[in-house]
């Protein structure tokens, strides 16, 4: 898998830890331990959420919840065949980098199309990235699905600052996905790209699910996209054992 966040490395030493804004990280014995993302041991003051940020954008169950890929790797609800797939930890490390970069004020150098079945950490990573970005002081757009976005666009209710937010995740509608949903994701991505802003689209289905539905949009999803190209999506996917060859 190509590194989707070129130039962003997990820091070995970069105090204070900004990944989650925690004042201190302790183990069960009460000793200081490294942040599991950036490996920094810190007792520095916590980063508080920007007073201008709308923390209500983060569902309560996802607030202040550390994104821990080891819990996902060990989750028995995920089929063993998936957990043993060599691409699965790569997918999780990529999610971790998205969270880390957002929490440290670093934006993706390209737009992304993130595909994984339910329960594979997508929402957890999205909300962790959003909250981390808020703590850093970045502007964050609400996490809308394409159905909600289409309705707001039709009613001219989508605010202009949605297109200029530093962080923006767009969800392909769960359930019966329509061509209009894909067209909406493309429209949002294009409008933000004109403002030099990346967009991260999330989906429960892999790209081959959409191939017959809307080939022209699927062509915008690539395995590798040049840095600074916000109009097309670089594809990042978990192993889809049960969707191989299916639409």
CSV table of C-alpha atoms in Angstrom, one decimal:
chain,number,residue,atom,x,y,z
A,1,UNK,CA,0.0,0.0,0.0
A,2,UNK,CA,1.3,3.4,-0.9
A,3,UNK,CA,1.9,5.8,2.0
A,4,UNK,CA,-1.2,8.1,1.8
A,5,UNK,CA,0.4,10.8,4.0
A,6,UNK,CA,3.7,11.4,2.3
A,7,UNK,CA,6.1,13.3,4.5
A,8,UNK,CA,4.3,12.7,7.8
A,9,UNK,CA,6.2,10.5,10.1
A,10,UNK,CA,5.4,9.3,13.6
A,11,UNK,CA,7.5,11.5,15.9
A,12,UNK,CA,10.0,9.8,18.2
A,13,UNK,CA,10.7,12.9,20.2
A,14,UNK,CA,8.5,16.0,19.9
A,15,UNK,CA,7.5,17.2,23.4
A,16,UNK,CA,4.9,18.1,24.3
A,17,UNK,CA,2.6,15.4,23.1
A,18,UNK,CA,-0.2,17.0,21.0
A,19,UNK,CA,-1.8,13.8,19.8
A,20,UNK,CA,-4.6,13.9,22.3
A,21,UNK,CA,-3.9,16.9,24.5
A,22,UNK,CA,-3.6,14.8,27.6
A,23,UNK,CA,-1.8,16.3,30.5
A,24,UNK,CA,-0.2,13.0,31.4
A,25,UNK,CA,-0.4,9.4,30.3
A,26,UNK,CA,-0.1,6.8,33.1
A,27,UNK,CA,0.1,3.0,33.2
A,28,UNK,CA,-1.7,0.9,35.8
A,29,UNK,CA,1.2,1.5,38.3
A,30,UNK,CA,0.9,5.2,37.9
A,31,UNK,CA,4.1,5.6,36.0
A,32,UNK,CA,4.5,7.9,33.0
A,33,UNK,CA,4.4,6.1,29.7
A,34,UNK,CA,4.9,7.2,26.1
A,35,UNK,CA,1.9,8.3,24.0
A,36,UNK,CA,1.1,5.2,21.9
A,37,UNK,CA,1.0,7.3,18.7
A,38,UNK,CA,4.0,9.7,18.9
A,39,UNK,CA,6.0,7.8,21.6
A,40,UNK,CA,6.5,11.0,23.6
A,41,UNK,CA,6.5,10.9,27.4
A,42,UNK,CA,5.0,14.1,28.6
A,43,UNK,CA,3.6,15.9,31.6
A,44,UNK,CA,3.0,19.1,29.8
A,45,UNK,CA,-0.3,21.0,30.0
A,46,UNK,CA,-3.2,19.6,28.1
A,47,UNK,CA,-4.4,21.2,24.9
A,48,UNK,CA,-8.0,22.3,25.5
A,49,UNK,CA,-10.6,22.4,22.8
A,50,UNK,CA,-10.6,25.8,20.9
A,51,UNK,CA,-13.5,27.8,22.5
A,52,UNK,CA,-14.7,28.6,19.0
A,53,UNK,CA,-15.0,24.9,18.1
A,54,UNK,CA,-18.3,23.1,18.3
A,55,UNK,CA,-17.5,20.0,20.3
A,56,UNK,CA,-21.1,18.9,19.8
A,57,UNK,CA,-19.9,17.7,16.4
A,58,UNK,CA,-18.3,14.8,18.2
A,59,UNK,CA,-20.9,12.2,19.5
A,60,UNK,CA,-20.4,11.9,23.3
A,61,UNK,CA,-19.4,8.2,23.1
A,62,UNK,CA,-16.4,9.2,20.9
A,63,UNK,CA,-15.2,12.2,22.9
A,64,UNK,CA,-11.8,11.8,24.7
A,65,UNK,CA,-11.5,8.3,23.4
A,66,UNK,CA,-8.0,7.3,22.4
A,67,UNK,CA,-7.7,5.7,18.9
A,68,UNK,CA,-6.0,2.5,19.7
A,69,UNK,CA,-5.3,0.2,16.7
A,70,UNK,CA,-4.3,-2.7,18.9
A,71,UNK,CA,-7.9,-3.0,20.2
A,72,UNK,CA,-9.1,-3.3,16.6
A,73,UNK,CA,-6.5,-5.8,15.7
A,74,UNK,CA,-7.6,-7.9,18.7
A,75,UNK,CA,-11.3,-7.5,18.1
A,76,UNK,CA,-12.8,-11.0,17.7
A,77,UNK,CA,-15.8,-9.5,16.0
A,78,UNK,CA,-13.6,-8.9,12.9
A,79,UNK,CA,-13.1,-12.2,10.9
A,80,UNK,CA,-9.8,-13.9,11.6
A,81,UNK,CA,-9.1,-14.0,7.9
A,82,UNK,CA,-9.2,-10.2,7.8
A,83,UNK,CA,-7.1,-9.8,11.0
A,84,UNK,CA,-4.4,-12.1,9.5
A,85,UNK,CA,-4.4,-10.2,6.2
A,86,UNK,CA,-1.1,-8.3,5.8
A,87,UNK,CA,-3.0,-5.3,4.5
A,88,UNK,CA,-5.1,-4.9,7.6
A,89,UNK,CA,-2.5,-3.5,9.9
A,90,UNK,CA,-1.3,-1.2,7.1
A,91,UNK,CA,-4.9,0.1,6.8
A,92,UNK,CA,-5.0,0.7,10.6
A,93,UNK,CA,-1.6,2.4,10.6
A,94,UNK,CA,-2.9,4.7,7.9
A,95,UNK,CA,-5.9,5.6,10.0
A,96,UNK,CA,-3.6,6.3,12.9
A,97,UNK,CA,-1.5,8.7,10.7
A,98,UNK,CA,-4.7,10.5,9.7
A,99,UNK,CA,-5.6,11.0,13.4
A,100,UNK,CA,-2.0,11.9,14.3
A,101,UNK,CA,-1.6,14.5,11.5
A,102,UNK,CA,-5.0,16.1,12.2
A,103,UNK,CA,-4.1,16.3,15.9
A,104,UNK,CA,-0.8,18.0,15.1
A,105,UNK,CA,-2.1,20.6,12.6
A,106,UNK,CA,-0.9,18.7,9.5
A,107,UNK,CA,-3.4,18.3,6.7
A,108,UNK,CA,-3.4,15.5,4.1
A,109,UNK,CA,-1.6,16.5,0.9
A,110,UNK,CA,-4.4,14.8,-1.1
A,111,UNK,CA,-8.0,13.9,-0.9
A,112,UNK,CA,-8.8,10.3,0.2
A,113,UNK,CA,-11.4,7.6,-0.3
A,114,UNK,CA,-11.5,5.5,2.9
A,115,UNK,CA,-13.4,2.2,2.5
A,116,UNK,CA,-14.0,-0.4,5.2
A,117,UNK,CA,-16.9,-2.5,6.6
A,118,UNK,CA,-18.6,-1.4,9.8
A,119,UNK,CA,-16.6,-2.1,12.9
A,120,UNK,CA,-13.2,-1.6,11.3
A,121,UNK,CA,-12.5,1.7,13.1
A,122,UNK,CA,-13.6,4.3,10.5
A,123,UNK,CA,-15.9,6.3,12.7
A,124,UNK,CA,-13.6,6.0,15.6
A,125,UNK,CA,-10.7,7.4,13.5
A,126,UNK,CA,-12.9,10.1,12.0
A,127,UNK,CA,-14.1,11.5,15.3
A,128,UNK,CA,-10.6,11.2,16.9
A,129,UNK,CA,-9.2,13.2,14.0
A,130,UNK,CA,-11.9,15.8,14.3
A,131,UNK,CA,-11.5,16.2,18.0
A,132,UNK,CA,-7.7,16.3,17.7
A,133,UNK,CA,-7.9,19.0,15.1
A,134,UNK,CA,-10.2,21.0,17.3
A,135,UNK,CA,-7.7,20.8,20.1
A,136,UNK,CA,-5.0,22.0,17.8
A,137,UNK,CA,-7.1,24.9,16.6
A,138,UNK,CA,-8.0,23.8,13.1
A,139,UNK,CA,-11.4,24.4,11.6
A,140,UNK,CA,-13.5,21.3,11.4
A,141,UNK,CA,-16.6,20.6,9.2
A,142,UNK,CA,-19.5,18.4,10.5
A,143,UNK,CA,-19.4,14.8,9.5
A,144,UNK,CA,-22.4,14.7,7.2
A,145,UNK,CA,-23.5,11.8,4.9
A,146,UNK,CA,-24.3,12.5,1.3
A,147,UNK,CA,-28.0,12.3,1.9
A,148,UNK,CA,-27.8,15.1,4.4
A,149,UNK,CA,-25.5,17.1,2.2
A,150,UNK,CA,-27.8,16.8,-0.9
A,151,UNK,CA,-30.8,18.0,1.1
A,152,UNK,CA,-28.9,21.0,2.5
A,153,UNK,CA,-27.5,21.9,-0.9
A,154,UNK,CA,-30.9,21.7,-2.5
A,155,UNK,CA,-32.3,24.0,0.2
A,156,UNK,CA,-29.3,26.3,0.1
A,157,UNK,CA,-28.6,25.6,3.8
A,158,UNK,CA,-25.0,24.4,3.5
A,159,UNK,CA,-22.8,27.2,4.9
A,160,UNK,CA,-19.9,28.5,2.8
A,161,UNK,CA,-17.4,27.7,5.6
A,162,UNK,CA,-18.1,24.0,5.1
A,163,UNK,CA,-16.0,24.3,1.9
A,164,UNK,CA,-13.1,26.1,3.6
A,165,UNK,CA,-12.8,24.0,6.8
A,166,UNK,CA,-9.4,22.5,7.3
A,167,UNK,CA,-10.8,19.1,8.1
A,168,UNK,CA,-13.7,17.6,6.3
A,169,UNK,CA,-15.0,14.0,6.2
A,170,UNK,CA,-17.9,13.0,4.0
A,171,UNK,CA,-19.8,9.8,4.5
A,172,UNK,CA,-21.2,7.8,1.5
A,173,UNK,CA,-24.8,7.2,2.7
A,174,UNK,CA,-25.3,3.9,4.5
A,175,UNK,CA,-27.8,1.4,3.1
A,176,UNK,CA,-29.0,1.9,-0.5
A,177,UNK,CA,-26.3,4.0,-2.1
A,178,UNK,CA,-27.4,6.0,-5.2
A,179,UNK,CA,-25.6,7.6,-8.1
A,180,UNK,CA,-26.7,10.9,-6.6
A,181,UNK,CA,-24.7,10.1,-3.4
A,182,UNK,CA,-21.5,9.6,-5.4
A,183,UNK,CA,-22.2,12.7,-7.4
A,184,UNK,CA,-22.6,14.7,-4.2
A,185,UNK,CA,-19.3,13.4,-2.8
A,186,UNK,CA,-17.6,14.5,-6.1
A,187,UNK,CA,-19.3,17.9,-5.9
A,188,UNK,CA,-18.2,18.5,-2.4
A,189,UNK,CA,-14.6,17.4,-3.1
A,190,UNK,CA,-14.4,19.6,-6.2
A,191,UNK,CA,-15.7,22.7,-4.4
A,192,UNK,CA,-13.2,22.2,-1.6
A,193,UNK,CA,-10.4,21.4,-4.0
A,194,UNK,CA,-10.9,24.8,-5.7
A,195,UNK,CA,-10.1,26.2,-2.3
A,196,UNK,CA,-7.0,24.0,-1.9
A,197,UNK,CA,-8.7,21.9,0.8
A,198,UNK,CA,-8.5,18.1,0.9
A,199,UNK,CA,-11.7,16.0,1.5
A,200,UNK,CA,-11.8,12.5,3.0
A,201,UNK,CA,-14.7,10.4,1.9
A,202,UNK,CA,-15.7,7.3,3.9
A,203,UNK,CA,-17.6,4.3,2.6
A,204,UNK,CA,-18.8,0.9,3.9
A,205,UNK,CA,-18.3,-0.6,0.5
A,206,UNK,CA,-15.2,-1.0,-1.6
A,207,UNK,CA,-14.6,0.8,-4.9
A,208,UNK,CA,-15.6,-2.2,-7.0
A,209,UNK,CA,-19.1,-2.0,-5.5
A,210,UNK,CA,-19.6,1.3,-7.3
A,211,UNK,CA,-18.0,0.4,-10.6
A,212,UNK,CA,-21.2,-0.4,-12.5
A,213,UNK,CA,-23.1,2.3,-10.7
A,214,UNK,CA,-21.1,5.3,-11.8
A,215,UNK,CA,-17.9,4.5,-13.7
A,216,UNK,CA,-16.9,8.1,-14.3
A,217,UNK,CA,-16.7,8.8,-10.6
A,218,UNK,CA,-14.9,5.6,-9.8
A,219,UNK,CA,-12.2,6.7,-12.3
A,220,UNK,CA,-11.4,9.5,-9.8
A,221,UNK,CA,-10.5,6.9,-7.2
A,222,UNK,CA,-6.8,6.0,-7.7
A,223,UNK,CA,-4.3,3.8,-5.9
A,224,UNK,CA,-1.9,6.8,-6.0
A,225,UNK,CA,-2.6,10.5,-6.3
A,226,UNK,CA,0.0,13.3,-6.6
A,227,UNK,CA,0.5,15.6,-3.6
A,228,UNK,CA,-1.6,18.7,-4.0
A,229,UNK,CA,-4.2,16.9,-6.2
A,230,UNK,CA,-7.4,17.5,-4.1
A,231,UNK,CA,-9.8,16.7,-7.0
A,232,UNK,CA,-9.2,13.0,-7.1
A,233,UNK,CA,-9.2,10.5,-4.2
A,234,UNK,CA,-6.4,8.2,-3.2
A,235,UNK,CA,-7.9,4.9,-2.2
A,236,UNK,CA,-7.3,3.5,1.2
A,237,UNK,CA,-9.2,0.3,2.1
A,238,UNK,CA,-9.4,-2.5,4.6
A,239,UNK,CA,-9.5,-6.1,3.3
A,240,UNK,CA,-13.0,-6.8,2.0
A,241,UNK,CA,-13.1,-10.5,2.3
A,242,UNK,CA,-16.9,-10.8,1.7
A,243,UNK,CA,-17.1,-8.3,-1.1
A,244,UNK,CA,-14.4,-9.5,-3.5
A,245,UNK,CA,-15.8,-9.6,-7.0
A,246,UNK,CA,-19.2,-8.4,-5.9
A,247,UNK,CA,-21.1,-5.2,-6.5
